[in-house]
């Protein structure tokens, strides 16, 4: 009885605060929405519009193009000429769905590999002496200070047949023949794991660092040896960080173009590469736009999942 | 030492008085250093089975380190710790038959109340039915049956504290370690819980070791208290002894409120000792023998509630000094009077407010007599 009364009172006190949302508040919210509108939604609609167009030998290389001077009649005629033909084409040619599937597969595998490398790294950082942690964090962020492209190029020097890795292995006597790593999917995995490692390590470190050490002591006190406490306490409690980190790797990796192009071989099929070829080699803007729209739809699913997970984590904190 | 036997007040239980009694927990010359800092300094201590023992001291006195060494989170640099005859050196925390209730409670946030209580039992791979029965038993003990499916963040502070208690008791440890268990609770709840803890300990017949900085808490719950300072134990005794017969100025000052008067031994006369304090007309007579020689500087310590206030000169044979009321503090149940006896000595006297009269007979600037019996105070030599 008293509890319901108290709840009612709490709700009442909240209500006026909601009404008092001023102009300043609206402006504050409007800025990010305006950003999203101009830099995400508008470009998306341009791409979507192009994907419904027809390829043409013109500048820009598609038809129809909007011309404001033609007025409403011209606009209506343009709209009537739109078609989903390009999307149907994506299903007819198996190159596209194979590229999508292969991209998702490569991204998923690399995400798993990144997790395998990143978890011990983040765990070690979180368990390191407090005085070292800023330095270790700095070392993780440090590669960002060099251009991504240059760092990927550097891997060519490491992975090629007469590269540093093969020379080292030959010198150590581990192998007698240089290994062919460059221009294979293995090199793509190496590239993705290397490039996206900080995106996984940082959120994971943040979660692990917050983990109350007395929980592990409590587990130990209750008869749980350290390795078992790791699985029953550390892993479940770091799950939000693991999920956040994995999405931050998986989502950009699916659409990755530079790494498969520079490190991958001819058999490396990724949608980013296909898109590039369609756009620049074939100059088929409508089809490549359709590829991009479908890619976006494929990525929206994990992004929405990611958002949900973040929201749930936030609610839990509150 | 005082003549009157001051024993445990709660029940007749005093294994420490029996020289043949085997200690259940023993610290033998234990030293623990963290870098340059010596947290525990060559410390020996015996705790007996079924005892409720309190380690009391300010922050940094080493009390928590003592408990953490017993739990196994820290290894002593020197010395040995025995629990029920077993030397604990090298035994990891997860193999020690001691369970701890953490100051922060350290409840597993991703597990329900049930899950938390069952955690320790699951580690022993007990049959499922047995675990369930034990969890129910524990939840009943702490009156949380209705909250079994809740997560820790859905509970109040008091409920969390009880989950932590149930979890640490679930494995029936040989000794339960309580690290500032009531620190996070508000005053009312803390007082209630103190009595619940003593009842629980008596009911379960387990050995409890509590670490606290709260002297009231230690005195309420414990059979014996060890007062610690700078890694050493200053005094180990029952709450009543600690309060009435402190062995040093540190203990006297740490526990409760006290008047301390610096004095010199004037004469030692059989049972009594006469002290001379500067500014006092009369000698202070104490029914206590002291190891201090005539002429040595000692401290006379007396609790404020043992100092009487009156307008008329008290009868002969008791200690008295005249003073001027300096300050009055009204605390509801008692009033504290500060009376200036000499230039340097302000004596405190607490008087219970037994009537509701608003006007107090004694007021500011009144000249009053402060008097006390010959056995009311103690002589401290250190």
Coordinates of N, CA and C in Angstrom, one line a residue, chain A residues 99-287:
Chain A
X99 N 30.0 -13.0 -53.1 CA 30.8 -12.0 -52.5 C 30.2 -11.6 -51.1
X100 N 28.9 -11.5 -51.0 CA 28.3 -11.1 -49.7 C 28.6 -12.2 -48.7
X101 N 28.4 -13.5 -49.1 CA 28.5 -14.6 -48.2 C 30.0 -14.7 -47.7
X102 N 30.9 -14.6 -48.7 CA 32.3 -14.7 -48.4 C 32.8 -13.6 -47.5
X103 N 32.2 -12.3 -47.8 CA 32.5 -11.2 -46.9 C 32.1 -11.5 -45.5
X104 N 30.9 -11.9 -45.3 CA 30.4 -12.2 -43.9 C 31.3 -13.3 -43.3
X105 N 31.6 -14.3 -44.1 CA 32.4 -15.4 -43.6 C 33.8 -14.9 -43.1
X106 N 34.4 -14.1 -44.0 CA 35.8 -13.6 -43.7 C 35.7 -12.7 -42.5
X107 N 34.7 -11.8 -42.5 CA 34.5 -10.9 -41.3 C 34.3 -11.7 -40.0
X108 N 33.5 -12.7 -40.1 CA 33.2 -13.5 -38.9 C 34.4 -14.2 -38.4
X109 N 35.1 -14.8 -39.3 CA 36.3 -15.5 -38.9 C 37.4 -14.6 -38.3
X110 N 37.5 -13.4 -39.0 CA 38.5 -12.5 -38.5 C 38.1 -11.9 -37.1
X111 N 36.8 -11.7 -36.9 CA 36.3 -11.2 -35.6 C 36.7 -12.2 -34.6
X112 N 36.5 -13.5 -34.8 CA 36.8 -14.6 -33.9 C 38.3 -14.6 -33.6
X113 N 39.1 -14.4 -34.6 CA 40.5 -14.4 -34.4 C 41.0 -13.2 -33.6
X114 N 40.3 -12.0 -33.9 CA 40.6 -10.8 -33.2 C 40.3 -11.0 -31.7
X115 N 39.2 -11.6 -31.5 CA 38.8 -11.9 -30.1 C 39.8 -12.8 -29.4
X116 N 40.3 -13.8 -30.1 CA 41.3 -14.7 -29.5 C 42.6 -14.0 -29.1
X117 N 42.9 -13.0 -30.0 CA 44.2 -12.2 -29.7 C 43.9 -11.1 -28.7
X118 N 42.7 -10.5 -28.9 CA 42.4 -9.3 -28.1 C 42.0 -9.6 -26.7
X119 N 41.4 -10.7 -26.4 CA 40.9 -10.9 -25.0 C 42.1 -11.0 -24.1
X120 N 43.1 -11.9 -24.4 CA 44.3 -11.9 -23.5 C 44.9 -10.6 -23.3
X121 N 45.0 -9.8 -24.4 CA 45.6 -8.5 -24.4 C 44.9 -7.6 -23.5
X122 N 43.6 -7.5 -23.7 CA 42.8 -6.6 -22.8 C 42.8 -7.0 -21.4
X123 N 42.8 -8.4 -21.2 CA 42.8 -8.9 -19.8 C 44.1 -8.6 -19.1
X124 N 45.2 -8.8 -19.9 CA 46.5 -8.4 -19.3 C 46.7 -7.0 -19.0
X125 N 46.1 -6.1 -19.9 CA 46.1 -4.7 -19.6 C 45.4 -4.3 -18.3
X126 N 44.2 -4.9 -18.2 CA 43.3 -4.6 -17.0 C 43.9 -5.1 -15.7
X127 N 44.7 -6.2 -15.8 CA 45.3 -6.7 -14.6 C 46.7 -6.2 -14.3
X128 N 47.2 -5.4 -15.3 CA 48.6 -4.8 -15.1 C 48.6 -3.8 -14.0
X129 N 49.7 -3.4 -13.4 CA 49.8 -2.4 -12.3 C 49.2 -1.1 -12.9
X130 N 48.4 -0.5 -12.0 CA 47.7 0.8 -12.4 C 48.6 1.8 -13.0
X131 N 49.8 1.9 -12.6 CA 50.7 2.9 -13.1 C 51.1 2.6 -14.6
X132 N 51.0 1.4 -15.0 CA 51.4 1.0 -16.4 C 50.2 1.2 -17.3
X133 N 49.0 1.2 -16.8 CA 47.9 1.1 -17.7 C 47.8 2.2 -18.7
X134 N 48.0 3.5 -18.4 CA 48.0 4.5 -19.4 C 48.9 4.3 -20.5
X135 N 50.1 3.8 -20.2 CA 51.1 3.5 -21.2 C 50.7 2.4 -22.1
X136 N 50.2 1.3 -21.5 CA 49.7 0.2 -22.3 C 48.6 0.6 -23.3
X137 N 47.7 1.4 -22.7 CA 46.6 1.9 -23.5 C 47.1 2.8 -24.7
X138 N 48.1 3.6 -24.4 CA 48.7 4.4 -25.4 C 49.3 3.5 -26.5
X139 N 49.9 2.4 -26.1 CA 50.6 1.5 -27.1 C 49.5 0.9 -28.0
X140 N 48.3 0.6 -27.5 CA 47.2 0.1 -28.3 C 46.8 1.1 -29.3
X141 N 46.7 2.4 -28.9 CA 46.2 3.4 -29.7 C 47.2 3.9 -30.7
X142 N 48.5 3.7 -30.4 CA 49.6 4.3 -31.2 C 49.5 4.1 -32.7
X143 N 49.2 2.8 -33.1 CA 49.2 2.6 -34.6 C 48.3 3.6 -35.3
X144 N 47.2 4.1 -34.7 CA 46.3 5.0 -35.3 C 47.0 6.3 -35.8
X145 N 48.2 6.5 -35.2 CA 48.9 7.8 -35.6 C 49.6 7.6 -37.0
X146 N 49.6 6.4 -37.5 CA 50.2 6.2 -38.9 C 49.0 5.9 -39.8
X147 N 49.1 6.3 -41.0 CA 48.0 6.1 -41.9 C 47.7 4.6 -42.0
X148 N 46.4 4.3 -42.0 CA 45.9 2.9 -42.2 C 46.5 2.2 -43.4
X149 N 46.4 3.0 -44.5 CA 46.9 2.5 -45.8 C 48.4 2.1 -45.7
X150 N 49.2 2.9 -45.1 CA 50.6 2.7 -45.1 C 50.9 1.4 -44.2
X151 N 50.1 1.3 -43.1 CA 50.3 0.1 -42.3 C 49.9 -1.2 -43.0
X152 N 48.9 -1.1 -43.8 CA 48.5 -2.3 -44.6 C 49.6 -2.6 -45.7
X153 N 50.1 -1.5 -46.3 CA 51.3 -1.7 -47.2 C 52.4 -2.4 -46.5
X154 N 52.7 -2.0 -45.3 CA 53.9 -2.5 -44.5 C 53.7 -4.0 -44.4
X155 N 52.5 -4.5 -44.3 CA 52.3 -5.9 -44.1 C 52.7 -6.7 -45.4
X156 N 52.6 -6.0 -46.6 CA 53.1 -6.7 -47.8 C 54.5 -7.0 -47.6
X157 N 55.3 -6.0 -47.1 CA 56.7 -6.2 -46.9 C 57.0 -7.3 -45.9
X158 N 56.1 -7.5 -45.0 CA 56.3 -8.6 -44.0 C 55.9 -10.0 -44.6
X159 N 54.8 -10.0 -45.3 CA 54.2 -11.3 -45.7 C 54.6 -11.9 -47.0
X160 N 55.2 -11.0 -47.9 CA 55.6 -11.5 -49.2 C 56.6 -12.7 -49.1
X161 N 56.8 -13.4 -50.2 CA 57.6 -14.6 -50.3 C 59.0 -14.3 -49.8
X162 N 59.6 -13.2 -50.2 CA 61.0 -12.8 -49.7 C 60.9 -11.8 -48.6
X163 N 59.7 -11.8 -47.9 CA 59.5 -10.8 -46.9 C 60.1 -11.1 -45.5
X164 N 59.9 -10.2 -44.6 CA 60.6 -10.4 -43.3 C 60.2 -11.7 -42.5
X165 N 58.9 -12.0 -42.6 CA 58.4 -13.2 -41.9 C 59.1 -14.5 -42.4
X166 N 59.1 -14.6 -43.8 CA 59.7 -15.8 -44.4 C 61.2 -15.8 -44.1
X167 N 61.8 -14.7 -44.2 CA 63.3 -14.7 -43.9 C 63.6 -15.1 -42.5
X168 N 62.8 -14.6 -41.6 CA 62.9 -15.0 -40.2 C 62.8 -16.5 -40.0
X169 N 61.7 -17.0 -40.6 CA 61.4 -18.5 -40.4 C 62.5 -19.3 -41.1
X170 N 63.0 -18.9 -42.3 CA 64.0 -19.6 -42.9 C 65.3 -19.6 -42.1
X171 N 65.6 -18.4 -41.5 CA 66.8 -18.3 -40.7 C 66.7 -19.1 -39.5
X172 N 65.5 -19.2 -38.9 CA 65.4 -20.0 -37.7 C 65.3 -21.5 -38.1
X173 N 65.2 -21.8 -39.3 CA 65.2 -23.2 -39.8 C 63.8 -23.9 -39.6
X174 N 62.8 -23.1 -39.3 CA 61.5 -23.7 -39.2 C 60.9 -24.2 -40.5
X175 N 61.3 -23.5 -41.6 CA 60.9 -23.9 -43.0 C 62.1 -23.9 -43.9
X176 N 62.0 -24.7 -45.0 CA 63.1 -24.6 -46.0 C 62.6 -23.9 -47.2
X177 N 61.3 -23.8 -47.4 CA 60.7 -23.1 -48.6 C 59.9 -21.9 -48.1
X178 N 60.0 -20.8 -48.7 CA 59.2 -19.7 -48.3 C 57.7 -20.0 -48.4
X179 N 57.0 -19.5 -47.4 CA 55.5 -19.8 -47.4 C 54.8 -18.7 -48.2
X180 N 53.8 -19.1 -49.0 CA 53.0 -18.2 -49.7 C 51.9 -17.7 -48.8
X181 N 52.0 -16.5 -48.3 CA 51.0 -16.0 -47.4 C 50.3 -14.8 -48.1
X182 N 51.1 -14.0 -48.7 CA 50.6 -12.8 -49.4 C 49.7 -13.2 -50.5
X183 N 48.6 -12.4 -50.7 CA 47.6 -12.7 -51.8 C 46.9 -14.0 -51.5
X184 N 46.7 -14.4 -50.3 CA 45.8 -15.5 -49.9 C 44.8 -14.9 -48.8
X185 N 43.8 -15.7 -48.5 CA 42.9 -15.3 -47.5 C 43.5 -15.2 -46.1
X186 N 44.6 -16.0 -45.9 CA 45.3 -15.9 -44.6 C 45.8 -14.5 -44.4
X187 N 46.4 -13.9 -45.5 CA 46.9 -12.5 -45.4 C 45.8 -11.5 -45.0
X188 N 44.6 -11.8 -45.6 CA 43.5 -10.9 -45.3 C 43.1 -11.0 -43.8
X189 N 43.1 -12.2 -43.3 CA 42.8 -12.4 -41.9 C 43.9 -11.7 -41.0
X190 N 45.1 -11.8 -41.4 CA 46.2 -11.1 -40.6 C 45.9 -9.6 -40.7
X191 N 45.6 -9.1 -41.9 CA 45.4 -7.7 -42.0 C 44.2 -7.2 -41.2
X192 N 43.1 -7.9 -41.3 CA 41.9 -7.5 -40.5 C 42.2 -7.5 -39.0
X193 N 42.8 -8.6 -38.5 CA 43.0 -8.8 -37.1 C 43.9 -7.6 -36.7
X194 N 45.0 -7.4 -37.4 CA 45.9 -6.3 -37.1 C 45.2 -5.0 -37.0
X195 N 44.5 -4.7 -38.1 CA 43.9 -3.3 -38.2 C 42.8 -3.0 -37.2
X196 N 42.0 -4.1 -36.9 CA 40.8 -3.8 -36.1 C 41.0 -4.2 -34.6
X197 N 42.2 -4.7 -34.3 CA 42.5 -5.1 -32.9 C 42.1 -4.0 -31.9
X198 N 42.6 -2.8 -32.1 CA 42.3 -1.8 -31.1 C 40.8 -1.6 -30.8
X199 N 40.0 -1.7 -31.9 CA 38.5 -1.6 -31.7 C 37.9 -2.6 -30.8
X200 N 38.6 -3.8 -30.7 CA 38.1 -4.8 -29.8 C 38.7 -4.7 -28.5
X201 N 40.0 -4.3 -28.4 CA 40.7 -4.2 -27.2 C 40.1 -3.1 -26.3
X202 N 39.9 -2.0 -26.9 CA 39.5 -0.8 -26.1 C 38.2 -1.0 -25.3
X203 N 37.1 -1.4 -26.0 CA 35.8 -1.6 -25.1 C 36.0 -2.8 -24.2
X204 N 36.7 -3.8 -24.6 CA 36.9 -5.0 -23.7 C 37.7 -4.6 -22.5
X205 N 38.8 -3.8 -22.7 CA 39.6 -3.3 -21.6 C 38.7 -2.5 -20.6
X206 N 37.9 -1.6 -21.2 CA 37.0 -0.8 -20.4 C 36.2 -1.7 -19.4
X207 N 35.6 -2.7 -20.0 CA 34.8 -3.6 -19.2 C 35.6 -4.4 -18.1
X208 N 36.7 -4.9 -18.6 CA 37.5 -5.8 -17.7 C 38.1 -4.9 -16.6
X209 N 38.4 -3.7 -16.9 CA 39.1 -2.8 -15.9 C 38.1 -2.5 -14.8
X210 N 36.8 -2.4 -15.2 CA 35.8 -2.1 -14.2 C 35.4 -3.2 -13.3
X211 N 35.8 -4.4 -13.7 CA 35.5 -5.6 -13.0 C 36.1 -5.6 -11.6
X212 N 35.2 -5.7 -10.6 CA 35.6 -5.6 -9.2 C 36.4 -6.8 -8.8
X213 N 37.6 -6.6 -8.4 CA 38.5 -7.7 -8.1 C 38.1 -8.5 -6.9
X214 N 37.3 -7.9 -6.1 CA 36.8 -8.6 -4.9 C 35.8 -9.7 -5.3
X215 N 35.3 -9.6 -6.5 CA 34.4 -10.7 -7.0 C 35.2 -12.0 -7.2
X216 N 36.4 -11.8 -7.7 CA 37.3 -13.0 -7.9 C 37.8 -13.5 -6.6
X217 N 38.0 -12.6 -5.7 CA 38.4 -13.0 -4.3 C 37.3 -13.8 -3.7
X218 N 36.1 -13.3 -3.8 CA 34.9 -13.9 -3.3 C 34.8 -15.3 -3.8
X219 N 35.0 -15.4 -5.2 CA 34.8 -16.8 -5.8 C 35.9 -17.7 -5.3
X220 N 37.1 -17.2 -5.1 CA 38.2 -18.0 -4.6 C 37.9 -18.4 -3.2
X221 N 37.4 -17.5 -2.4 CA 37.1 -17.7 -1.0 C 36.0 -18.8 -0.9
X222 N 35.1 -18.9 -1.9 CA 34.0 -19.9 -1.8 C 34.5 -21.2 -2.4
X223 N 35.7 -21.4 -2.7 CA 36.2 -22.7 -3.1 C 36.4 -22.8 -4.6
X224 N 36.4 -21.7 -5.4 CA 36.5 -21.7 -6.8 C 37.9 -21.4 -7.3
X225 N 38.6 -22.4 -7.9 CA 40.0 -22.1 -8.3 C 40.0 -21.1 -9.4
X226 N 41.2 -20.4 -9.6 CA 41.2 -19.2 -10.5 C 40.7 -19.5 -11.9
X227 N 41.1 -20.7 -12.5 CA 40.7 -20.9 -13.9 C 39.2 -21.1 -14.0
X228 N 38.6 -21.6 -13.0 CA 37.1 -21.8 -13.0 C 36.4 -20.5 -12.8
X229 N 37.1 -19.6 -11.9 CA 36.5 -18.3 -11.7 C 36.5 -17.5 -12.9
X230 N 37.5 -17.7 -13.8 CA 37.6 -17.0 -15.0 C 36.4 -17.2 -15.9
X231 N 36.0 -18.5 -16.0 CA 34.8 -18.9 -16.8 C 33.5 -18.5 -16.2
X232 N 33.4 -18.6 -14.8 CA 32.1 -18.3 -14.2 C 31.9 -16.9 -13.8
X233 N 33.0 -16.1 -13.7 CA 32.8 -14.7 -13.2 C 33.3 -13.8 -14.3
X234 N 34.6 -13.9 -14.7 CA 35.2 -12.9 -15.6 C 34.5 -12.9 -16.9
X235 N 34.4 -14.1 -17.5 CA 33.8 -14.1 -18.9 C 32.4 -13.6 -18.9
X236 N 31.4 -14.1 -18.1 CA 30.1 -13.5 -18.1 C 30.0 -12.0 -17.9
X237 N 30.9 -11.5 -17.0 CA 30.8 -10.1 -16.7 C 31.4 -9.2 -17.8
X238 N 32.3 -9.9 -18.6 CA 32.9 -9.0 -19.6 C 32.2 -9.2 -21.0
X239 N 31.1 -9.9 -21.0 CA 30.3 -10.2 -22.2 C 29.9 -8.9 -22.9
X240 N 29.4 -7.9 -22.2 CA 29.1 -6.6 -22.9 C 30.2 -6.1 -23.7
X241 N 31.4 -6.1 -23.1 CA 32.6 -5.6 -23.8 C 33.0 -6.5 -25.0
X242 N 32.8 -7.8 -24.8 CA 33.1 -8.7 -25.9 C 32.2 -8.5 -27.1
X243 N 30.9 -8.3 -26.8 CA 29.9 -8.1 -27.8 C 30.2 -6.8 -28.5
X244 N 30.4 -5.7 -27.7 CA 30.7 -4.4 -28.3 C 31.9 -4.5 -29.2
X245 N 33.0 -5.1 -28.7 CA 34.2 -5.2 -29.5 C 34.0 -6.0 -30.8
X246 N 33.3 -7.1 -30.7 CA 33.1 -7.9 -31.9 C 32.3 -7.2 -32.9
X247 N 31.3 -6.4 -32.5 CA 30.5 -5.7 -33.5 C 31.4 -4.6 -34.2
X248 N 32.2 -4.0 -33.4 CA 33.1 -2.9 -33.9 C 34.1 -3.5 -34.9
X249 N 34.4 -4.7 -34.8 CA 35.3 -5.4 -35.7 C 34.5 -5.9 -36.9
X250 N 33.4 -6.6 -36.6 CA 32.7 -7.3 -37.7 C 32.1 -6.3 -38.7
X251 N 31.4 -5.3 -38.2 CA 30.7 -4.4 -39.1 C 31.6 -3.7 -40.2
X252 N 32.7 -3.1 -39.8 CA 33.6 -2.5 -40.8 C 34.3 -3.6 -41.6
X253 N 34.6 -4.8 -41.0 CA 35.3 -5.8 -41.8 C 34.5 -6.4 -42.9
X254 N 33.1 -6.4 -42.8 CA 32.3 -6.9 -43.9 C 32.5 -6.1 -45.1
X255 N 32.5 -4.8 -44.9 CA 32.6 -3.9 -46.1 C 34.1 -3.5 -46.4
X256 N 35.0 -4.2 -45.8 CA 36.4 -3.8 -46.0 C 36.9 -4.0 -47.5
X257 N 37.6 -2.9 -48.0 CA 38.0 -3.0 -49.4 C 39.6 -3.0 -49.4
X258 N 40.2 -2.1 -48.7 CA 41.7 -1.9 -48.8 C 42.4 -3.2 -48.5
X259 N 42.1 -3.9 -47.4 CA 42.8 -5.1 -46.9 C 42.7 -6.2 -48.0
X260 N 41.5 -6.6 -48.4 CA 41.5 -7.7 -49.4 C 42.1 -7.3 -50.7
X261 N 42.0 -6.0 -51.0 CA 42.6 -5.6 -52.3 C 44.2 -5.6 -52.3
X262 N 44.8 -5.2 -51.2 CA 46.2 -5.2 -51.1 C 46.8 -6.5 -50.7
X263 N 46.2 -7.2 -49.7 CA 46.8 -8.4 -49.2 C 46.2 -9.7 -49.7
X264 N 44.9 -9.6 -50.2 CA 44.2 -10.8 -50.7 C 44.6 -11.1 -52.1
X265 N 44.2 -12.3 -52.5 CA 44.6 -12.8 -53.8 C 43.3 -12.7 -54.7
X266 N 43.5 -13.3 -55.9 CA 42.4 -13.2 -56.9 C 41.2 -14.0 -56.4
X267 N 41.5 -15.0 -55.6 CA 40.3 -15.8 -55.2 C 39.6 -15.2 -53.9
X268 N 40.2 -14.2 -53.4 CA 39.6 -13.5 -52.2 C 38.4 -12.7 -52.7
X269 N 37.2 -13.2 -52.3 CA 36.0 -12.6 -52.8 C 35.4 -11.8 -51.6
X270 N 35.4 -10.4 -51.8 CA 34.8 -9.6 -50.7 C 34.0 -8.6 -51.4
X271 N 32.9 -8.2 -50.8 CA 31.9 -7.3 -51.4 C 32.5 -6.0 -51.7
X272 N 33.4 -5.6 -50.8 CA 34.1 -4.2 -51.0 C 34.8 -4.2 -52.3
X273 N 35.5 -5.3 -52.6 CA 36.3 -5.4 -53.8 C 35.4 -5.5 -55.0
X274 N 34.3 -6.2 -54.9 CA 33.3 -6.4 -56.0 C 32.7 -5.0 -56.3
X275 N 32.4 -4.3 -55.3 CA 31.8 -2.9 -55.4 C 32.8 -2.0 -56.1
X276 N 34.0 -2.1 -55.7 CA 35.0 -1.2 -56.3 C 35.1 -1.5 -57.8
X277 N 35.2 -2.8 -58.1 CA 35.4 -3.2 -59.5 C 34.2 -2.7 -60.3
X278 N 33.0 -2.9 -59.8 CA 31.7 -2.5 -60.4 C 31.7 -1.0 -60.7
X279 N 32.2 -0.2 -59.7 CA 32.1 1.2 -59.8 C 33.2 1.8 -60.7
X280 N 34.4 1.4 -60.5 CA 35.5 2.0 -61.2 C 35.9 1.3 -62.5
X281 N 35.9 0.0 -62.5 CA 36.3 -0.7 -63.7 C 35.1 -0.8 -64.7
X282 N 33.9 -1.1 -64.2 CA 32.8 -1.2 -65.1 C 32.1 0.1 -65.3
X283 N 32.3 1.0 -64.5 CA 31.6 2.3 -64.4 C 30.1 2.1 -64.4
X284 N 29.7 1.0 -63.7 CA 28.3 0.8 -63.6 C 27.8 1.3 -62.3
X285 N 27.5 2.6 -62.2 CA 27.1 3.2 -61.0 C 25.8 2.6 -60.4
X286 N 24.8 2.4 -61.3 CA 23.5 1.9 -60.7 C 23.7 0.5 -60.0
X287 N 24.4 -0.4 -60.7 CA 24.6 -1.8 -60.0 C 25.4 -1.6 -58.8

